[in-house]
Amino acid sequence: MNDFEVHTSSGTKRPTHPLPQLEQVELKGMLDWLSAYGADAQGGVTRLLYDQAWCKAQHALAEKMQEKGLAPEFDQSGNLYGTLHGRGMGSGTGMEEAPIVTGSHIDTVVHGGKYDGAYGVVAGVLALEYLQKHFGAPKRTLEVVSLCEEEGSRFPFAYWGSRSITGVSGLEDVQHLKDQEGITFAQAIRDAGFGPNSSYRTASHTYGAFIELHIEQGQILERLGHSIGIVSDIVGQKRFSITVSGEANHAGTTPMSWRKDALAGAAEMITAVRNIALEAGEPLVATVGRITADPGVGNVVASRAVFSLDIRHIRQESIDRCWHNMLQEFSRIAAEQQLGLNWEEHLSVTPIPMNDQITSDIRDICEVEQLSYIHMPSGAGHDSQIFQPACPTAMIFVPSHDGISHNPLEYTAEEDLMKGFRVLVQLLYKYGYGS
Ligand code: HGY
Ligand code: MN
Ligand code: MN
């Protein structure tokens, strides 16, 4: 699956195909429709893997796909597929080539925005509907996938949708995991109607290529005044839970020098995270997004503190060195304050370049469509980094206003959404219909 099987033009830039009535596609309307599923009091969206909002959104999307003639189908993980069946004219073998798939994730962070993930899913559904309406059945099957989970917001495991499709992970890797309420993954997937005992097919699937349209979630495109980001590489990342253990004791009668204060120790470690990341310099980023303390009451010295740690960089050796330095400092602080230190690694994905041929096809389309673009790395993780080792993969970015994301204020202007959509439609036309 390393050789990219799609027949694409090489050499001179060919005119892109005229796209009739593209402006009539209701992209923003469908994004607003989808964002109602999981709309929260903070004006954001919260759709967590297999929760009620997630289930209602996935099933509502399946109905939409049905209405749009895209033959919806779920797999056992809860990934949802819409298919535009090809006429089966494969590469001369008479066999149907592996489908070209586009899409992104349906889940969100807690109090997230309405574009992260959803944009790629909605654009994919509308792109296939548009192509079928204006050009009929493609030569090669085109699919859109609403990936069940990417964020890792509910269970300490990210990219479950794409990992189960590419066979990198299976239920045995996750079923024991628990969410914040203590519900196991196995129970959540069963309660949502999925899993090995459901009537759905297994998740693993072979694709000819994966293309993900996504908001940038940063401010480079907007600041530099470009419409399209062609992703060159996606950062690698490591995610951990760090557990610091001390001794619960009375806040009033325990002298400072006699304490084993887990929360005070964790606080020093978290300060060290920031200082070591600043010392490492751009583009390394390290984030502590969550901390819990036990017993978590004001007049008790904390016996235990658990905090998250997320380290990212475009080079693996920089991630490894940063983790080594942080762990060394954590150990020093723990020894000094007679605290216990444990850690669990939840995620380790390597930095990965996107497929050259697809990215050059995207560039050609931008040039012919006269859309300003730049090649740029992605500081956010994406399902595309899971698909790339399995099939040729590429990402298209559109601007995020003020670079805000993972926040109810996440926003992309409709005209920018439509420019990204135009590029996606042209690319799917090229690979599905051949031009
Ligand atoms: O965290 C990320 O980079 C992505 O939004 N899941
Ligand atoms: Mn995200
Ligand atoms: Mn995303």
Tab-separated table of C-alpha atoms and ligand atoms in Angstrom:
chain	number	residue	atom	x	y	z
A	1	MET	CA	0.000	0.000	0.000
A	2	ASN	CA	3.063	2.267	-0.225
A	3	ASP	CA	2.821	3.043	-3.898
A	4	PHE	CA	0.131	5.562	-4.395
A	5	GLU	CA	-2.297	3.855	-6.760
A	6	VAL	CA	-4.375	6.819	-7.754
A	7	HIS	CA	-3.771	7.905	-11.338
A	8	THR	CA	-2.990	11.562	-11.142
A	9	SER	CA	-1.697	14.034	-13.623
A	10	SER	CA	1.995	14.722	-13.460
A	11	GLY	CA	3.996	17.424	-15.140
A	12	THR	CA	1.993	20.324	-16.552
A	13	LYS	CA	-0.813	21.762	-14.509
A	14	ARG	CA	-4.161	20.878	-16.004
A	15	PRO	CA	-7.215	23.105	-15.590
A	16	THR	CA	-9.371	21.989	-12.733
A	17	HIS	CA	-12.862	20.806	-13.573
A	18	PRO	CA	-15.598	23.472	-13.633
A	19	LEU	CA	-17.667	23.111	-10.449
A	20	PRO	CA	-21.250	24.171	-11.262
A	21	GLN	CA	-23.420	25.739	-8.496
A	22	LEU	CA	-20.775	25.086	-5.826
A	23	GLU	CA	-21.931	28.175	-3.980
A	24	GLN	CA	-25.310	26.506	-3.393
A	25	VAL	CA	-23.777	23.875	-1.108
A	26	GLU	CA	-25.083	24.495	2.416
A	27	LEU	CA	-21.805	23.817	4.275
A	28	LYS	CA	-22.259	26.325	7.101
A	29	GLY	CA	-25.884	25.287	7.565
A	30	MET	CA	-24.972	21.641	8.049
A	31	LEU	CA	-22.134	22.554	10.417
A	32	ASP	CA	-24.601	24.581	12.520
A	33	TRP	CA	-27.037	21.652	12.396
A	34	LEU	CA	-24.385	19.196	13.634
A	35	SER	CA	-23.132	21.552	16.371
A	36	ALA	CA	-26.562	21.367	18.032
A	37	TYR	CA	-25.689	17.805	19.077
A	38	GLY	CA	-23.714	18.352	22.259
A	39	ALA	CA	-24.252	22.115	22.382
A	40	ASP	CA	-23.327	23.084	25.957
A	41	ALA	CA	-24.162	25.967	28.264
A	42	GLN	CA	-20.797	27.630	27.545
A	43	GLY	CA	-21.747	28.060	23.872
A	44	GLY	CA	-19.387	25.291	22.904
A	45	VAL	CA	-19.833	21.688	21.842
A	46	THR	CA	-19.183	18.628	23.968
A	47	ARG	CA	-19.544	15.272	22.207
A	48	LEU	CA	-17.558	12.549	23.957
A	49	LEU	CA	-17.035	9.047	22.607
A	50	TYR	CA	-20.237	6.942	22.941
A	51	ASP	CA	-22.018	9.515	25.132
A	52	GLN	CA	-25.610	10.512	24.370
A	53	ALA	CA	-24.726	13.586	22.271
A	54	TRP	CA	-22.167	11.537	20.315
A	55	CYS	CA	-24.696	8.735	19.635
A	56	LYS	CA	-27.408	11.158	18.515
A	57	ALA	CA	-24.950	13.014	16.255
A	58	GLN	CA	-23.583	9.851	14.585
A	59	HIS	CA	-27.066	8.443	13.959
A	60	ALA	CA	-28.342	11.796	12.686
A	61	LEU	CA	-25.364	11.895	10.289
A	62	ALA	CA	-26.254	8.375	9.115
A	63	GLU	CA	-29.762	9.589	8.284
A	64	LYS	CA	-28.327	12.568	6.396
A	65	MET	CA	-26.048	10.247	4.428
A	66	GLN	CA	-29.056	8.055	3.610
A	67	GLU	CA	-31.012	11.101	2.391
A	68	LYS	CA	-28.033	12.066	0.228
A	69	GLY	CA	-27.729	8.637	-1.361
A	70	LEU	CA	-24.460	7.734	0.364
A	71	ALA	CA	-25.313	4.235	1.677
A	72	PRO	CA	-24.431	4.779	5.394
A	73	GLU	CA	-22.739	1.960	7.290
A	74	PHE	CA	-21.284	1.663	10.808
A	75	ASP	CA	-18.402	-0.521	11.902
A	76	GLN	CA	-17.990	-2.139	15.324
A	77	SER	CA	-16.018	0.832	16.670
A	78	GLY	CA	-18.802	3.259	15.772
A	79	ASN	CA	-17.028	4.762	12.747
A	80	LEU	CA	-19.667	5.816	10.207
A	81	TYR	CA	-19.098	5.574	6.443
A	82	GLY	CA	-20.946	7.136	3.520
A	83	THR	CA	-20.101	5.598	0.140
A	84	LEU	CA	-20.309	6.800	-3.437
A	85	HIS	CA	-19.810	3.499	-5.280
A	86	GLY	CA	-17.483	3.543	-8.272
A	87	ARG	CA	-18.196	2.072	-11.655
A	88	GLY	CA	-15.438	-0.462	-10.906
A	89	MET	CA	-13.127	0.626	-13.673
A	90	GLY	CA	-9.945	-0.260	-11.804
A	91	SER	CA	-6.377	0.216	-13.011
A	92	GLY	CA	-6.717	-2.080	-15.987
A	93	THR	CA	-7.088	-5.144	-13.813
A	94	GLY	CA	-10.879	-4.992	-13.949
A	95	MET	CA	-10.704	-5.054	-10.121
A	96	GLU	CA	-12.118	-2.139	-8.155
A	97	GLU	CA	-9.221	-0.187	-6.619
A	98	ALA	CA	-9.313	0.514	-2.889
A	99	PRO	CA	-11.630	3.480	-2.199
A	100	ILE	CA	-10.416	7.024	-1.718
A	101	VAL	CA	-11.676	8.235	1.641
A	102	THR	CA	-12.091	11.672	3.161
A	103	GLY	CA	-13.395	12.626	6.597
A	104	SER	CA	-12.402	13.479	10.130
A	105	HIS	CA	-13.633	12.962	13.704
A	106	ILE	CA	-17.081	13.493	15.246
A	107	ASP	CA	-15.970	13.712	18.868
A	108	THR	CA	-14.812	16.944	20.532
A	109	VAL	CA	-12.862	18.138	23.532
A	110	VAL	CA	-14.954	19.285	26.520
A	111	HIS	CA	-16.469	22.724	25.677
A	112	GLY	CA	-14.862	22.582	22.249
A	113	GLY	CA	-15.719	24.431	19.076
A	114	LYS	CA	-18.047	23.475	16.238
A	115	TYR	CA	-15.394	23.124	13.501
A	116	ASP	CA	-12.635	20.846	14.886
A	117	GLY	CA	-13.288	17.483	13.191
A	118	ALA	CA	-16.881	18.289	12.249
A	119	TYR	CA	-15.758	20.457	9.314
A	120	GLY	CA	-13.985	17.527	7.633
A	121	VAL	CA	-16.947	15.200	8.211
A	122	VAL	CA	-19.611	17.618	6.954
A	123	ALA	CA	-17.469	18.744	3.988
A	124	GLY	CA	-16.892	15.108	3.022
A	125	VAL	CA	-20.611	14.275	3.096
A	126	LEU	CA	-21.513	17.344	1.050
A	127	ALA	CA	-18.629	16.815	-1.391
A	128	LEU	CA	-19.802	13.284	-2.251
A	129	GLU	CA	-23.404	14.468	-2.546
A	130	TYR	CA	-22.286	17.329	-4.825
A	131	LEU	CA	-20.116	15.092	-7.046
A	132	GLN	CA	-22.872	12.497	-7.430
A	133	LYS	CA	-25.429	15.209	-8.284
A	134	HIS	CA	-23.283	16.951	-10.917
A	135	PHE	CA	-21.092	14.131	-12.291
A	136	GLY	CA	-22.880	10.856	-11.525
A	137	ALA	CA	-21.103	7.718	-10.302
A	138	PRO	CA	-17.281	7.967	-10.127
A	139	LYS	CA	-14.920	5.492	-11.782
A	140	ARG	CA	-13.427	4.763	-8.345
A	141	THR	CA	-15.341	4.448	-5.082
A	142	LEU	CA	-15.236	7.517	-2.875
A	143	GLU	CA	-16.031	7.312	0.835
A	144	VAL	CA	-16.518	9.751	3.683
A	145	VAL	CA	-15.863	8.583	7.232
A	146	SER	CA	-17.090	10.145	10.470
A	147	LEU	CA	-14.371	8.785	12.745
A	148	CYS	CA	-15.751	7.821	16.156
A	149	GLU	CA	-12.992	9.328	18.292
A	150	GLU	CA	-9.777	11.316	17.913
A	151	GLU	CA	-9.409	13.598	20.939
A	152	GLY	CA	-8.998	11.182	23.840
A	153	SER	CA	-11.337	13.441	25.863
A	154	ARG	CA	-13.324	10.708	27.612
A	155	PHE	CA	-10.926	7.771	27.857
A	156	PRO	CA	-7.125	8.148	28.115
A	157	PHE	CA	-6.666	6.915	24.525
A	158	ALA	CA	-6.675	8.983	21.355
A	159	TYR	CA	-7.293	8.217	17.668
A	160	TRP	CA	-9.465	5.166	18.468
A	161	GLY	CA	-11.434	5.533	15.215
A	162	SER	CA	-8.470	5.645	12.842
A	163	ARG	CA	-6.437	3.190	14.907
A	164	SER	CA	-9.189	0.573	14.775
A	165	ILE	CA	-9.581	1.063	11.003
A	166	THR	CA	-5.848	0.747	10.299
A	167	GLY	CA	-5.560	-2.188	12.710
A	168	VAL	CA	-3.034	-0.391	14.934
A	169	SER	CA	-5.301	-0.952	17.952
A	170	GLY	CA	-8.135	-3.276	18.869
A	171	LEU	CA	-10.719	-3.543	21.625
A	172	GLU	CA	-8.281	-5.587	23.705
A	173	ASP	CA	-6.098	-2.457	23.978
A	174	VAL	CA	-8.831	-0.231	25.392
A	175	GLN	CA	-11.657	-2.237	26.993
A	176	HIS	CA	-10.195	-1.931	30.507
A	177	LEU	CA	-9.824	1.872	30.362
A	178	LYS	CA	-12.117	3.962	32.590
A	179	ASP	CA	-13.530	7.462	32.155
A	180	GLN	CA	-13.753	10.070	34.938
A	181	GLU	CA	-16.952	8.425	36.235
A	182	GLY	CA	-15.298	5.011	36.392
A	183	ILE	CA	-17.263	3.649	33.402
A	184	THR	CA	-15.165	1.166	31.432
A	185	PHE	CA	-14.619	1.457	27.690
A	186	ALA	CA	-16.124	-2.024	27.302
A	187	GLN	CA	-19.332	-0.906	29.019
A	188	ALA	CA	-19.524	2.389	27.080
A	189	ILE	CA	-19.109	0.767	23.652
A	190	ARG	CA	-21.680	-1.870	24.520
A	191	ASP	CA	-24.190	0.678	25.880
A	192	ALA	CA	-23.803	2.670	22.640
A	193	GLY	CA	-24.721	-0.428	20.614
A	194	PHE	CA	-21.305	-1.129	19.133
A	195	GLY	CA	-18.513	-3.635	19.814
A	196	PRO	CA	-17.905	-7.268	18.801
A	197	ASN	CA	-21.430	-8.392	19.743
A	198	SER	CA	-23.059	-5.759	17.543
A	199	SER	CA	-24.324	-6.514	14.036
A	200	TYR	CA	-21.775	-4.163	12.458
A	201	ARG	CA	-18.732	-5.209	10.450
A	202	THR	CA	-15.220	-5.165	11.873
A	203	ALA	CA	-13.459	-1.819	11.677
A	204	SER	CA	-10.338	-2.734	9.722
A	205	HIS	CA	-10.496	-1.402	6.177
A	206	THR	CA	-8.113	-0.817	3.237
A	207	TYR	CA	-7.990	2.542	1.506
A	208	GLY	CA	-6.260	3.897	-1.576
A	209	ALA	CA	-5.772	7.282	0.081
A	210	PHE	CA	-7.038	9.360	3.012
A	211	ILE	CA	-7.627	13.111	2.690
A	212	GLU	CA	-8.564	15.222	5.724
A	213	LEU	CA	-9.952	18.748	5.493
A	214	HIS	CA	-9.495	20.504	8.865
A	215	ILE	CA	-9.291	23.928	10.479
A	216	GLU	CA	-5.707	25.004	11.205
A	217	GLN	CA	-6.367	25.568	14.927
A	218	GLY	CA	-3.507	28.093	14.894
A	219	GLN	CA	-3.089	31.610	13.508
A	220	ILE	CA	-0.472	31.267	10.775
A	221	LEU	CA	-2.869	31.287	7.798
A	222	GLU	CA	-4.873	34.249	9.083
A	223	ARG	CA	-1.772	36.263	10.067
A	224	LEU	CA	-0.025	35.620	6.740
A	225	GLY	CA	-3.245	36.119	4.747
A	226	HIS	CA	-3.420	32.692	3.103
A	227	SER	CA	-6.602	30.723	2.309
A	228	ILE	CA	-5.190	27.183	2.284
A	229	GLY	CA	-2.574	25.357	4.366
A	230	ILE	CA	-1.093	22.274	2.696
A	231	VAL	CA	0.169	20.193	5.607
A	232	SER	CA	3.778	19.043	5.144
A	233	ASP	CA	4.176	17.141	8.453
A	234	ILE	CA	2.195	16.408	11.617
A	235	VAL	CA	3.958	16.747	14.968
A	236	GLY	CA	4.775	13.771	17.108
A	237	GLN	CA	3.452	13.727	20.639
A	238	LYS	CA	3.695	11.914	23.956
A	239	ARG	CA	0.878	12.046	26.530
A	240	PHE	CA	1.252	10.910	30.146
A	241	SER	CA	-0.515	10.792	33.502
A	242	ILE	CA	1.944	11.697	36.288
A	243	THR	CA	1.013	10.502	39.788
A	244	VAL	CA	2.624	12.091	42.861
A	245	SER	CA	1.932	10.411	46.204
A	246	GLY	CA	2.433	11.861	49.690
A	247	GLU	CA	0.640	11.602	53.029
A	248	ALA	CA	-2.744	13.064	53.967
A	249	ASN	CA	-2.456	15.110	57.145
A	250	HIS	CA	-4.008	17.916	59.160
A	251	ALA	CA	-3.599	21.363	57.531
A	252	GLY	CA	-3.330	23.016	60.924
A	253	THR	CA	-1.181	20.739	63.038
A	254	THR	CA	1.392	19.504	60.485
A	255	PRO	CA	4.520	21.708	60.331
A	256	MET	CA	5.569	22.635	56.770
A	257	SER	CA	8.913	20.811	57.010
A	258	TRP	CA	7.230	17.592	58.178
A	259	ARG	CA	4.728	17.331	55.322
A	260	LYS	CA	4.625	14.935	52.381
A	261	ASP	CA	2.427	17.233	50.327
A	262	ALA	CA	1.623	15.608	46.969
A	263	LEU	CA	-0.065	18.731	45.574
A	264	ALA	CA	2.826	21.037	46.493
A	265	GLY	CA	5.242	18.592	44.852
A	266	ALA	CA	3.078	18.358	41.722
A	267	ALA	CA	2.908	22.145	41.538
A	268	GLU	CA	6.733	22.359	41.491
A	269	MET	CA	6.841	19.677	38.777
A	270	ILE	CA	4.289	21.546	36.664
A	271	THR	CA	6.366	24.724	36.952
A	272	ALA	CA	9.368	22.662	35.818
A	273	VAL	CA	7.376	21.495	32.746
A	274	ARG	CA	6.937	25.104	31.630
A	275	ASN	CA	10.547	26.090	32.363
A	276	ILE	CA	12.054	23.067	30.557
A	277	ALA	CA	9.795	23.645	27.532
A	278	LEU	CA	10.757	27.336	27.382
A	279	GLU	CA	14.424	26.354	27.648
A	280	ALA	CA	14.012	23.853	24.774
A	281	GLY	CA	12.620	26.664	22.632
A	282	GLU	CA	10.138	26.757	19.718
A	283	PRO	CA	8.500	24.713	18.252
A	284	LEU	CA	8.532	22.374	21.304
A	285	VAL	CA	5.312	22.651	23.328
A	286	ALA	CA	4.450	20.968	26.634
A	287	THR	CA	1.091	21.259	28.340
A	288	VAL	CA	-0.440	20.285	31.662
A	289	GLY	CA	-4.170	20.522	31.030
A	290	ARG	CA	-5.619	18.647	33.984
A	291	ILE	CA	-4.798	18.061	37.649
A	292	THR	CA	-6.683	16.221	40.366
A	293	ALA	CA	-5.850	16.050	44.089
A	294	ASP	CA	-6.973	13.643	46.797
A	295	PRO	CA	-8.724	13.927	49.122
A	296	GLY	CA	-9.281	17.337	47.537
A	297	VAL	CA	-10.434	19.285	50.596
A	298	GLY	CA	-8.993	22.551	51.852
A	299	ASN	CA	-7.957	21.506	55.343
A	300	VAL	CA	-6.113	18.300	54.417
A	301	VAL	CA	-2.567	18.052	53.060
A	302	ALA	CA	-2.960	16.195	49.740
A	303	SER	CA	-2.030	12.522	49.776
A	304	ARG	CA	-2.081	12.228	45.980
A	305	ALA	CA	-2.001	14.447	42.907
A	306	VAL	CA	-2.374	13.319	39.281
A	307	PHE	CA	-1.625	15.616	36.363
A	308	SER	CA	-1.653	15.215	32.579
A	309	LEU	CA	1.395	15.947	30.428
A	310	ASP	CA	1.365	16.495	26.651
A	311	ILE	CA	4.730	17.030	24.845
A	312	ARG	CA	4.955	17.758	21.094
A	313	HIS	CA	7.581	18.514	18.484
A	314	ILE	CA	8.213	17.979	14.785
A	315	ARG	CA	11.344	15.939	15.653
A	316	GLN	CA	11.155	12.747	17.749
A	317	GLU	CA	14.570	13.243	19.366
A	318	SER	CA	13.420	16.605	20.766
A	319	ILE	CA	10.345	14.985	22.334
A	320	ASP	CA	12.476	12.213	23.852
A	321	ARG	CA	15.061	14.654	25.238
A	322	CYS	CA	12.366	16.880	26.740
A	323	TRP	CA	10.677	13.918	28.447
A	324	HIS	CA	14.052	12.734	29.799
A	325	ASN	CA	14.814	16.172	31.270
A	326	MET	CA	11.333	16.500	32.795
A	327	LEU	CA	11.452	13.045	34.374
A	328	GLN	CA	14.877	13.826	35.858
A	329	GLU	CA	13.488	17.013	37.456
A	330	PHE	CA	10.325	15.270	38.685
A	331	SER	CA	12.505	12.616	40.367
A	332	ARG	CA	14.666	15.274	42.030
A	333	ILE	CA	11.603	17.086	43.449
A	334	ALA	CA	10.031	13.805	44.634
A	335	ALA	CA	13.229	12.725	46.412
A	336	GLU	CA	13.686	16.135	48.034
A	337	GLN	CA	10.117	16.140	49.418
A	338	GLN	CA	9.939	12.372	50.181
A	339	LEU	CA	7.123	11.859	47.674
A	340	GLY	CA	6.264	8.879	45.477
A	341	LEU	CA	6.391	9.338	41.682
A	342	ASN	CA	4.732	7.192	39.019
A	343	TRP	CA	3.824	7.844	35.411
A	344	GLU	CA	1.778	6.162	32.677
A	345	GLU	CA	2.277	6.860	28.977
A	346	HIS	CA	-1.085	6.988	27.180
A	347	LEU	CA	0.023	8.042	23.734
A	348	SER	CA	3.192	8.127	21.713
A	349	VAL	CA	2.893	9.040	18.039
A	350	THR	CA	5.908	9.917	15.920
A	351	PRO	CA	6.144	12.996	13.699
A	352	ILE	CA	5.143	12.072	10.156
A	353	PRO	CA	5.348	13.698	6.716
A	354	MET	CA	2.268	13.748	4.497
A	355	ASN	CA	2.197	12.087	1.049
A	356	ASP	CA	4.202	14.076	-1.512
A	357	GLN	CA	2.089	13.240	-4.532
A	358	ILE	CA	-1.246	14.234	-2.982
A	359	THR	CA	0.225	17.403	-1.518
A	360	SER	CA	1.569	18.395	-4.932
A	361	ASP	CA	-1.878	17.704	-6.450
A	362	ILE	CA	-3.406	19.960	-3.786
A	363	ARG	CA	-0.837	22.617	-4.651
A	364	ASP	CA	-1.696	22.371	-8.372
A	365	ILE	CA	-5.403	22.761	-7.562
A	366	CYS	CA	-4.718	25.831	-5.396
A	367	GLU	CA	-2.684	27.410	-8.174
A	368	VAL	CA	-5.264	26.783	-10.891
A	369	GLU	CA	-8.093	27.857	-8.565
A	370	GLN	CA	-5.989	30.916	-7.632
A	371	LEU	CA	-6.198	30.238	-3.913
A	372	SER	CA	-3.231	31.485	-1.894
A	373	TYR	CA	-1.577	28.675	0.033
A	374	ILE	CA	1.457	27.708	2.050
A	375	HIS	CA	3.032	24.380	2.972
A	376	MET	CA	3.074	24.140	6.761
A	377	PRO	CA	3.495	21.651	9.623
A	378	SER	CA	0.569	20.828	11.901
A	379	GLY	CA	1.082	21.480	15.629
A	380	ALA	CA	-2.182	19.646	16.299
A	381	GLY	CA	-2.408	15.891	16.118
A	382	HIS	CA	-4.801	14.391	13.598
A	383	ASP	CA	-6.150	11.036	12.431
A	384	SER	CA	-4.116	11.628	9.279
A	385	GLN	CA	-0.955	10.735	11.189
A	386	ILE	CA	-2.489	7.341	11.934
A	387	PHE	CA	-3.622	6.778	8.332
A	388	GLN	CA	-0.349	7.861	6.664
A	389	PRO	CA	1.628	4.671	7.443
A	390	ALA	CA	-1.299	2.625	6.057
A	391	CYS	CA	-2.136	4.589	2.897
A	392	PRO	CA	-1.078	7.814	1.144
A	393	THR	CA	-2.517	10.648	3.243
A	394	ALA	CA	-2.719	14.424	3.032
A	395	MET	CA	-4.358	17.316	4.916
A	396	ILE	CA	-5.857	20.604	3.809
A	397	PHE	CA	-6.124	23.456	6.352
A	398	VAL	CA	-8.331	26.527	6.362
A	399	PRO	CA	-7.770	29.534	8.667
A	400	SER	CA	-8.929	29.682	12.308
A	401	HIS	CA	-9.920	33.185	13.399
A	402	ASP	CA	-7.351	34.476	15.942
A	403	GLY	CA	-5.944	30.921	15.965
A	404	ILE	CA	-8.475	29.952	18.634
A	405	SER	CA	-9.486	26.284	18.911
A	406	HIS	CA	-10.563	23.752	21.559
A	407	ASN	CA	-12.702	26.661	22.736
A	408	PRO	CA	-16.326	27.749	22.120
A	409	LEU	CA	-14.934	30.813	20.344
A	410	GLU	CA	-13.445	28.609	17.581
A	411	TYR	CA	-14.470	30.231	14.285
A	412	THR	CA	-13.755	30.034	10.543
A	413	ALA	CA	-15.430	32.417	8.093
A	414	GLU	CA	-17.892	30.823	5.658
A	415	GLU	CA	-15.906	31.959	2.619
A	416	ASP	CA	-12.805	30.228	4.048
A	417	LEU	CA	-14.816	27.074	4.732
A	418	MET	CA	-15.983	27.122	1.106
A	419	LYS	CA	-12.449	27.600	-0.302
A	420	GLY	CA	-11.277	24.480	1.537
A	421	PHE	CA	-14.387	22.682	0.328
A	422	ARG	CA	-13.606	23.693	-3.270
A	423	VAL	CA	-10.110	22.186	-3.018
A	424	LEU	CA	-11.508	18.969	-1.521
A	425	VAL	CA	-14.128	18.612	-4.272
A	426	GLN	CA	-11.522	19.162	-6.996
A	427	LEU	CA	-9.188	16.605	-5.412
A	428	LEU	CA	-11.937	13.983	-5.036
A	429	TYR	CA	-13.046	14.671	-8.597
A	430	LYS	CA	-9.480	14.130	-9.834
A	431	TYR	CA	-9.049	10.818	-7.981
A	432	GLY	CA	-12.605	9.538	-8.343
A	433	TYR	CA	-13.492	10.553	-11.868
A	434	GLY	CA	-10.007	10.852	-13.342
A	435	SER	CA	-9.116	14.043	-15.161
B	1	HGY	O1	-4.832	17.568	20.579
B	1	HGY	C1	-4.781	17.635	19.361
B	1	HGY	O2	-3.768	17.970	18.804
B	1	HGY	C2	-5.975	17.289	18.520
B	1	HGY	O3	-6.874	18.352	18.530
B	1	HGY	N1	-6.588	16.109	19.004
B	2	MN	MN	-8.948	18.678	18.504
B	3	MN	MN	-9.273	17.652	15.133
